[in-house]
CSV table of C-alpha atoms and ligand atoms in Angstrom, one decimal:
chain,number,residue,atom,x,y,z
A,239,UNK,CA,27.9,24.4,4.4
A,240,UNK,CA,26.6,25.5,7.7
A,241,UNK,CA,25.1,22.4,9.3
A,242,UNK,CA,26.6,19.0,9.0
A,243,UNK,CA,25.1,15.5,9.2
A,244,UNK,CA,27.6,12.8,10.3
A,245,UNK,CA,26.8,9.6,8.4
A,246,UNK,CA,25.9,6.8,10.8
A,247,UNK,CA,27.6,3.3,10.6
A,248,UNK,CA,29.4,4.6,7.5
A,249,UNK,CA,32.3,2.1,7.6
A,250,UNK,CA,29.9,-0.8,8.1
A,251,UNK,CA,27.8,0.4,5.2
A,252,UNK,CA,30.8,0.5,2.9
A,253,UNK,CA,32.2,-2.9,4.2
A,254,UNK,CA,28.9,-4.8,3.9
A,255,UNK,CA,27.4,-2.9,1.0
A,256,UNK,CA,30.7,-3.4,-0.8
A,257,UNK,CA,30.4,-0.8,-3.6
A,258,UNK,CA,33.2,-1.1,-6.1
A,259,UNK,CA,34.5,0.5,-9.3
A,260,UNK,CA,31.9,0.9,-12.0
A,261,UNK,CA,28.9,0.0,-9.7
A,262,UNK,CA,25.5,1.7,-9.8
A,263,UNK,CA,24.4,2.7,-6.3
A,264,UNK,CA,21.0,4.2,-5.3
A,265,UNK,CA,21.0,6.2,-2.0
A,266,UNK,CA,17.3,6.4,-1.2
A,267,UNK,CA,17.8,8.9,1.6
A,268,UNK,CA,20.5,11.2,0.4
A,269,UNK,CA,20.2,13.8,3.2
A,270,UNK,CA,23.5,15.7,3.4
A,271,UNK,CA,25.2,13.1,1.2
A,272,UNK,CA,27.6,11.7,3.9
A,273,UNK,CA,27.2,8.1,2.9
A,274,UNK,CA,26.9,9.1,-0.8
A,275,UNK,CA,30.3,10.8,-0.8
A,276,UNK,CA,32.0,7.7,0.5
A,277,UNK,CA,30.2,5.5,-2.0
A,278,UNK,CA,31.1,7.9,-4.8
A,279,UNK,CA,34.8,7.5,-3.9
A,280,UNK,CA,34.4,3.8,-4.1
A,281,UNK,CA,32.6,3.5,-7.4
A,282,UNK,CA,34.9,6.0,-9.1
A,283,UNK,CA,34.6,7.6,-12.6
A,284,UNK,CA,32.9,4.6,-14.2
A,285,UNK,CA,30.2,4.3,-11.5
A,286,UNK,CA,26.8,5.9,-11.2
A,287,UNK,CA,25.4,7.4,-8.0
A,288,UNK,CA,21.6,8.0,-7.9
A,289,UNK,CA,20.4,10.1,-5.0
A,290,UNK,CA,16.8,10.2,-3.9
A,291,UNK,CA,15.3,12.5,-1.3
A,292,UNK,CA,12.0,14.3,-0.9
A,293,UNK,CA,13.6,17.4,0.7
A,294,UNK,CA,14.5,20.3,-1.6
A,295,UNK,CA,17.4,21.1,0.8
A,296,UNK,CA,18.9,17.6,0.0
A,297,UNK,CA,18.7,18.4,-3.7
A,298,UNK,CA,20.8,21.5,-3.1
A,299,UNK,CA,23.4,19.3,-1.3
A,300,UNK,CA,23.3,16.8,-4.1
A,301,UNK,CA,24.1,19.5,-6.6
A,302,UNK,CA,27.2,20.5,-4.5
A,303,UNK,CA,28.3,16.8,-4.3
A,304,UNK,CA,27.8,16.2,-8.0
A,305,UNK,CA,30.3,19.0,-8.7
A,306,UNK,CA,32.9,17.4,-6.5
A,307,UNK,CA,32.9,13.6,-7.4
A,308,UNK,CA,34.1,11.8,-10.4
A,309,UNK,CA,31.2,9.4,-11.0
A,310,UNK,CA,28.0,9.9,-13.0
A,311,UNK,CA,25.3,11.4,-10.8
A,312,UNK,CA,21.6,11.8,-10.9
A,313,UNK,CA,19.0,13.1,-8.4
A,314,UNK,CA,15.4,12.1,-8.0
A,315,UNK,CA,13.3,14.4,-5.8
A,316,UNK,CA,10.5,12.2,-4.6
A,317,UNK,CA,9.5,9.8,-1.9
A,318,UNK,CA,11.8,6.9,-2.3
A,319,UNK,CA,8.9,4.4,-3.0
A,320,UNK,CA,7.9,6.5,-6.0
A,321,UNK,CA,11.5,7.2,-6.9
A,322,UNK,CA,12.5,3.6,-6.9
A,323,UNK,CA,9.5,2.7,-9.1
A,324,UNK,CA,10.5,5.3,-11.6
A,325,UNK,CA,14.1,3.9,-11.7
A,326,UNK,CA,12.7,0.4,-12.1
A,327,UNK,CA,10.5,1.4,-15.0
A,328,UNK,CA,13.6,2.6,-16.7
A,329,UNK,CA,15.3,-0.8,-16.2
A,330,UNK,CA,18.0,0.5,-13.9
A,331,UNK,CA,20.0,-2.3,-12.1
A,332,UNK,CA,21.9,-1.5,-9.0
A,333,UNK,CA,24.7,-3.1,-7.0
A,334,UNK,CA,23.6,-1.4,-3.8
A,335,UNK,CA,20.4,0.3,-2.6
A,336,UNK,CA,20.8,2.1,0.7
A,337,UNK,CA,18.2,3.4,3.2
A,338,UNK,CA,19.3,5.6,6.1
A,339,UNK,CA,15.9,6.2,7.6
A,340,UNK,CA,14.4,9.1,9.5
A,341,UNK,CA,15.5,12.7,9.6
A,342,UNK,CA,18.9,14.3,9.1
A,343,UNK,CA,20.7,16.5,11.5
A,344,UNK,CA,20.2,19.2,8.9
A,345,UNK,CA,16.5,18.9,9.2
A,346,UNK,CA,16.5,18.6,13.0
A,347,UNK,CA,18.7,21.6,13.4
A,348,UNK,CA,16.7,23.8,10.9
A,349,UNK,CA,14.5,25.2,13.7
A,350,UNK,CA,11.9,26.7,11.4
A,351,UNK,CA,11.0,23.2,10.1
A,352,UNK,CA,9.5,22.2,13.4
A,353,UNK,CA,11.0,18.7,13.7
A,354,UNK,CA,12.6,19.4,17.1
A,355,UNK,CA,11.0,19.8,20.5
A,356,UNK,CA,14.1,21.7,21.5
A,357,UNK,CA,13.2,24.9,19.5
A,358,UNK,CA,10.1,26.9,19.3
A,359,UNK,CA,8.9,26.9,15.7
A,360,UNK,CA,5.8,26.4,13.5
A,361,UNK,CA,4.6,22.8,13.9
A,362,UNK,CA,5.4,21.6,10.4
A,363,UNK,CA,7.6,18.4,10.2
A,364,UNK,CA,7.2,17.8,6.5
A,365,UNK,CA,10.3,16.4,4.8
A,366,UNK,CA,8.9,17.9,1.6
A,367,UNK,CA,7.6,21.3,2.8
A,368,UNK,CA,5.9,21.9,-0.6
A,369,UNK,CA,3.4,19.0,-0.2
A,370,UNK,CA,0.9,17.5,2.1
A,371,UNK,CA,-0.4,18.3,5.6
A,372,UNK,CA,1.8,19.6,8.4
A,373,UNK,CA,1.9,18.4,11.9
A,374,UNK,CA,-0.2,21.4,12.9
A,375,UNK,CA,-2.9,20.3,10.4
A,376,UNK,CA,-3.0,16.8,11.9
A,377,UNK,CA,-3.1,18.2,15.5
A,378,UNK,CA,-6.0,20.5,14.4
A,379,UNK,CA,-8.0,17.9,12.4
A,380,UNK,CA,-7.7,14.4,13.9
A,381,UNK,CA,-10.3,13.2,16.4
A,382,UNK,CA,-8.8,12.7,19.9
A,383,UNK,CA,-9.2,8.9,19.5
A,384,UNK,CA,-7.3,8.9,16.2
A,385,UNK,CA,-4.6,11.2,17.7
A,386,UNK,CA,-4.1,8.8,20.6
A,387,UNK,CA,-3.9,5.9,18.1
A,388,UNK,CA,-1.1,7.8,16.2
A,389,UNK,CA,0.8,8.5,19.4
A,390,UNK,CA,0.5,4.9,20.5
A,391,UNK,CA,1.2,3.2,17.2
A,392,UNK,CA,4.0,5.4,15.9
A,393,UNK,CA,5.5,6.6,19.2
A,394,UNK,CA,4.7,3.8,21.6
A,395,UNK,CA,3.6,6.6,23.9
A,396,UNK,CA,2.1,5.2,27.2
A,397,UNK,CA,0.1,8.4,27.9
A,398,UNK,CA,-1.3,8.7,24.4
A,399,UNK,CA,-4.9,9.1,25.5
A,400,UNK,CA,-4.2,11.7,28.2
A,401,UNK,CA,-2.1,13.7,25.7
A,402,UNK,CA,-4.8,13.5,23.0
A,403,UNK,CA,-7.5,14.7,25.4
A,404,UNK,CA,-5.3,17.6,26.6
A,405,UNK,CA,-4.7,18.6,23.0
A,406,UNK,CA,-8.4,18.5,22.2
A,407,UNK,CA,-9.2,20.6,25.3
A,408,UNK,CA,-6.6,23.2,24.4
A,409,UNK,CA,-7.4,23.4,20.7
A,410,UNK,CA,-11.1,24.1,21.5
A,411,UNK,CA,-9.9,27.5,22.8
A,412,UNK,CA,-7.0,28.2,20.4
A,413,UNK,CA,-5.2,26.3,17.7
A,414,UNK,CA,-1.9,24.5,18.6
A,415,UNK,CA,0.4,25.9,15.9
A,416,UNK,CA,3.9,25.8,17.4
A,417,UNK,CA,6.3,23.2,18.8
A,418,UNK,CA,6.3,25.0,22.2
A,419,UNK,CA,2.5,24.9,22.4
A,420,UNK,CA,2.5,21.2,21.7
A,421,UNK,CA,5.3,20.6,24.2
A,422,UNK,CA,3.3,22.5,26.8
A,423,UNK,CA,0.2,20.4,26.2
A,424,UNK,CA,2.2,17.2,26.4
A,425,UNK,CA,3.9,18.3,29.7
A,426,UNK,CA,0.5,19.2,31.2
A,427,UNK,CA,-0.9,15.8,30.2
A,428,UNK,CA,1.8,13.5,31.5
A,429,UNK,CA,1.6,12.9,35.3
A,430,UNK,CA,4.5,14.6,37.1
A,431,UNK,CA,6.1,11.4,38.5
A,432,UNK,CA,6.3,9.9,35.0
A,433,UNK,CA,7.8,13.1,33.7
A,434,UNK,CA,10.5,13.0,36.4
A,435,UNK,CA,11.2,9.2,36.2
A,436,UNK,CA,14.8,8.3,35.7
A,437,UNK,CA,15.6,7.6,32.0
A,438,UNK,CA,12.2,9.0,30.9
A,439,UNK,CA,13.9,11.3,28.3
A,440,UNK,CA,12.2,14.4,27.1
A,441,UNK,CA,8.4,14.0,27.6
A,442,UNK,CA,7.7,15.2,24.1
A,443,UNK,CA,10.1,12.8,22.3
A,444,UNK,CA,7.6,10.0,21.5
A,445,UNK,CA,4.8,12.3,20.4
A,446,UNK,CA,7.2,14.2,18.1
A,447,UNK,CA,8.4,10.9,16.6
A,448,UNK,CA,4.8,9.8,16.1
A,449,UNK,CA,3.7,12.9,14.4
A,450,UNK,CA,6.7,13.0,12.1
A,451,UNK,CA,6.1,9.4,11.1
A,452,UNK,CA,2.4,10.2,10.4
A,453,UNK,CA,3.1,13.5,8.6
A,454,UNK,CA,5.6,11.8,6.2
A,455,UNK,CA,3.8,8.5,5.9
A,456,UNK,CA,7.1,6.9,6.8
A,457,UNK,CA,6.1,3.3,7.5
A,458,UNK,CA,4.0,2.9,4.4
A,459,UNK,CA,6.9,4.4,2.4
A,460,UNK,CA,9.2,1.8,3.9
A,461,UNK,CA,6.7,-1.1,3.2
A,462,UNK,CA,6.6,0.0,-0.4
A,463,UNK,CA,10.2,1.0,-0.7
A,464,UNK,CA,11.8,-2.3,0.5
A,465,UNK,CA,10.4,-4.5,-2.3
A,466,UNK,CA,11.0,-1.8,-4.9
A,467,UNK,CA,14.6,-1.7,-3.8
A,468,UNK,CA,15.1,-5.4,-3.8
A,469,UNK,CA,13.6,-5.6,-7.3
A,470,UNK,CA,16.1,-3.1,-8.5
A,471,UNK,CA,19.1,-5.1,-7.4
A,472,UNK,CA,21.2,-7.2,-9.8
A,473,UNK,CA,22.1,-10.7,-8.7
A,474,UNK,CA,24.8,-10.4,-6.0
A,475,UNK,CA,23.6,-6.8,-5.3
A,476,UNK,CA,23.0,-5.6,-1.7
A,477,UNK,CA,20.2,-4.0,0.2
A,478,UNK,CA,21.3,-2.0,3.2
A,479,UNK,CA,19.0,-0.3,5.7
A,480,UNK,CA,19.8,1.7,8.8
A,481,UNK,CA,16.8,2.1,11.2
A,482,UNK,CA,16.5,4.3,14.2
A,483,UNK,CA,13.5,2.7,16.1
A,484,UNK,CA,11.9,-0.6,16.5
A,485,UNK,CA,9.0,0.1,14.1
A,486,UNK,CA,11.4,0.5,11.2
A,487,UNK,CA,13.8,-2.2,12.3
A,488,UNK,CA,11.1,-4.8,12.7
A,489,UNK,CA,9.9,-4.1,9.1
A,490,UNK,CA,13.4,-4.4,7.6
A,491,UNK,CA,14.1,-7.5,9.6
A,492,UNK,CA,10.8,-9.2,8.5
A,493,UNK,CA,11.2,-8.2,4.9
A,494,UNK,CA,14.8,-9.6,4.7
A,495,UNK,CA,13.9,-12.8,6.6
A,496,UNK,CA,11.0,-13.3,4.2
A,497,UNK,CA,13.3,-13.0,1.2
A,498,UNK,CA,15.9,-15.3,2.7
A,499,UNK,CA,13.3,-18.0,3.5
A,500,UNK,CA,13.2,-21.1,1.3
A,501,UNK,CA,10.7,-23.9,1.4
A,502,UNK,CA,7.5,-23.0,3.4
A,503,UNK,CA,5.9,-26.5,3.2
A,504,UNK,CA,4.6,-28.0,6.5
A,505,UNK,CA,7.3,-30.0,8.2
A,506,UNK,CA,5.4,-33.3,7.7
A,507,UNK,CA,5.5,-33.0,3.9
A,508,UNK,CA,7.9,-35.7,2.6
A,509,UNK,CA,9.1,-33.6,-0.2
A,510,UNK,CA,8.9,-29.9,-1.0
A,511,UNK,CA,5.7,-29.0,-2.9
A,512,UNK,CA,6.0,-25.2,-2.8
A,513,UNK,CA,9.2,-25.0,-4.8
A,514,UNK,CA,10.1,-21.8,-3.1
A,515,UNK,CA,13.8,-20.9,-3.0
A,516,UNK,CA,15.6,-18.2,-1.0
A,517,UNK,CA,16.1,-15.0,-2.9
A,518,UNK,CA,18.5,-13.4,-0.4
A,519,UNK,CA,21.3,-14.2,1.9
A,520,UNK,CA,21.3,-12.1,5.1
A,521,UNK,CA,24.7,-10.7,5.8
A,522,UNK,CA,24.0,-9.3,9.3
A,523,UNK,CA,22.7,-12.1,11.6
A,524,UNK,CA,22.0,-9.5,14.3
A,525,UNK,CA,21.5,-5.9,13.3
A,526,UNK,CA,24.8,-4.0,13.4
A,527,UNK,CA,24.9,-1.3,16.1
A,528,UNK,CA,27.4,1.6,16.2
A,529,UNK,CA,30.5,1.2,18.3
A,530,UNK,CA,30.8,3.0,21.6
A,531,UNK,CA,33.4,5.2,19.9
A,532,UNK,CA,31.0,6.2,17.2
A,533,UNK,CA,28.3,7.0,19.7
A,534,UNK,CA,30.7,9.1,21.8
A,535,UNK,CA,31.6,11.1,18.7
A,536,UNK,CA,28.0,11.3,17.4
A,537,UNK,CA,25.3,10.7,20.0
A,538,UNK,CA,22.6,10.8,17.3
A,539,UNK,CA,24.0,7.5,16.0
A,540,UNK,CA,23.0,5.8,19.3
A,541,UNK,CA,19.9,4.0,18.1
A,542,UNK,CA,21.1,3.2,14.6
A,543,UNK,CA,20.8,-0.4,13.5
A,544,UNK,CA,22.1,-1.7,10.1
A,545,UNK,CA,20.8,-4.8,8.3
A,546,UNK,CA,22.2,-5.9,5.0
A,547,UNK,CA,21.2,-8.7,2.6
A,548,UNK,CA,22.7,-9.9,-0.7
A,549,UNK,CA,20.4,-10.8,-3.6
A,550,UNK,CA,21.0,-14.4,-4.8
A,551,UNK,CA,21.3,-15.3,-8.5
A,552,UNK,CA,18.4,-17.6,-9.6
A,553,UNK,CA,19.3,-21.2,-8.6
A,554,UNK,CA,22.2,-20.0,-6.4
A,555,UNK,CA,20.6,-21.3,-3.2
A,556,UNK,CA,20.0,-24.8,-4.6
B,757,LIG,C1,19.0,10.2,8.1
B,757,LIG,S1,18.9,11.3,6.8
B,757,LIG,C2,20.1,10.6,5.7
B,757,LIG,C3,21.5,11.1,5.8
B,757,LIG,C4,22.4,10.7,4.8
B,757,LIG,N1,22.6,9.2,4.8
B,757,LIG,C5,23.8,11.3,5.0
B,757,LIG,O1,24.8,10.7,5.3
B,757,LIG,O2,23.8,12.6,4.9
B,757,LIG,C6,17.4,10.8,6.0
B,757,LIG,C7,17.1,11.6,4.8
B,757,LIG,O3,16.1,10.8,4.1
B,757,LIG,C8,15.1,11.6,3.6
B,757,LIG,N2,13.9,10.7,3.6
B,757,LIG,C9,13.3,10.1,4.7
B,757,LIG,N3,12.3,9.4,4.3
B,757,LIG,C10,12.2,9.6,2.9
B,757,LIG,C11,11.3,9.1,1.9
B,757,LIG,N4,10.3,8.2,2.2
B,757,LIG,N5,11.5,9.4,0.6
B,757,LIG,C12,12.6,10.2,0.3
B,757,LIG,N6,13.4,10.7,1.2
B,757,LIG,C13,13.2,10.4,2.5
B,757,LIG,C14,15.0,12.8,4.6
B,757,LIG,O4,14.4,13.9,3.9
B,757,LIG,C15,16.4,12.9,5.0
B,757,LIG,O5,17.1,13.9,4.2
C-alpha cells in the first residue's frame, strides 16, 4: 500500500456504533478500509462486513482487506444510495450503517484525479472515474449564473459571481482543463485583500469543494442514503455519520432529529392526534469532534463531526 488514509474519529465510531461478535455492518464509504478493519476485528468470524464505494480503487482495497479478516465480506461498487437500496431489496438487516463522507486521502493524494488544488492535473474529480461528467465538463458547459450558484450553494463562496465571470471570460479563449488553470482563474477573480486576509485559507478551497460536490452529486446521495440506511437497521441498530462541512452535517442532524421526534400535534391539542412515535434515540447530543490529539496527528480530521442514533424497537419509546 503506497498511500494511507487515517480513519477519522475511529475510537468514537467503535464506541458509539458498538459493533459486536456476529453483527452485520455496512460501511457505505469504504475508502481505504480504516474503519472497516476495526469493525471487522469487532464482529469476528461470525460477523458480516459489507463495503460500499463508487471508486474502483476502493474495491481493490476491499479485496486486500477481505483476505486479511475473519468475517464474511462483500463489496458493492455503487453510489451508496443505490447500494443500500440493493441490500434492502435483498432483505439484509444491519446492526450498524456507517457513513464517512467526502473524499479519502487516497483520492486527494492521487494527483491525476484532480481533487486537489495543490497539484496540477486534469480537472476530473469523479469518485467513479468510469461514469458521469468531470469537473472540466461542468466548467465548460454551465452558464456563468449556474456556475456561481454551484460555488455559492456547495462552497459557500463569497466571490462566486466574480469567479464564474472570470471562468466564462477565460473559457471563451481556451478551455479550462486543468486544476492549475482553474486555480489561476480563481486567484485572478478574488480581490487581492480578500486573498491575503488572515485565515482565508487557499483561495481555491471553496470552489474545489463545490465542484466536487456537484460532480459527484454528493448532497442528493446523502438525502437518499440516510433514509435507506435507517431502513436497513434492525431494532437497536445504529446509524453513524461523519461529516466534514456544514452542508452535510446539517442534513445528518435534521434527518436524525426528524426520526427522534415524537408527537407533532400543535401544543394546544389536549391529546395526541398524530400518533407519531420516535423511531430513533440520538446518542450524540452535540456532534462529536476529534480530540486535539487526533487533529495534531491527522490534520485532515479537523473538520470531522460524528453523529450517531439508535433505531428504537416498535413501541420502545412509549
Ligand atoms: C472519507 S473516505 C472514507 C474513508 C474510510 N472510512 C477509511 O477509513 O478508509 C470516503 C469514501 O467514500 C466514497 N464515497 C463518497 N461518496 C460516496 C457515495 N455517494 N457512494 C459511494 N461511495 C462514496 C469515496 O469514494 C471515498 O472512498
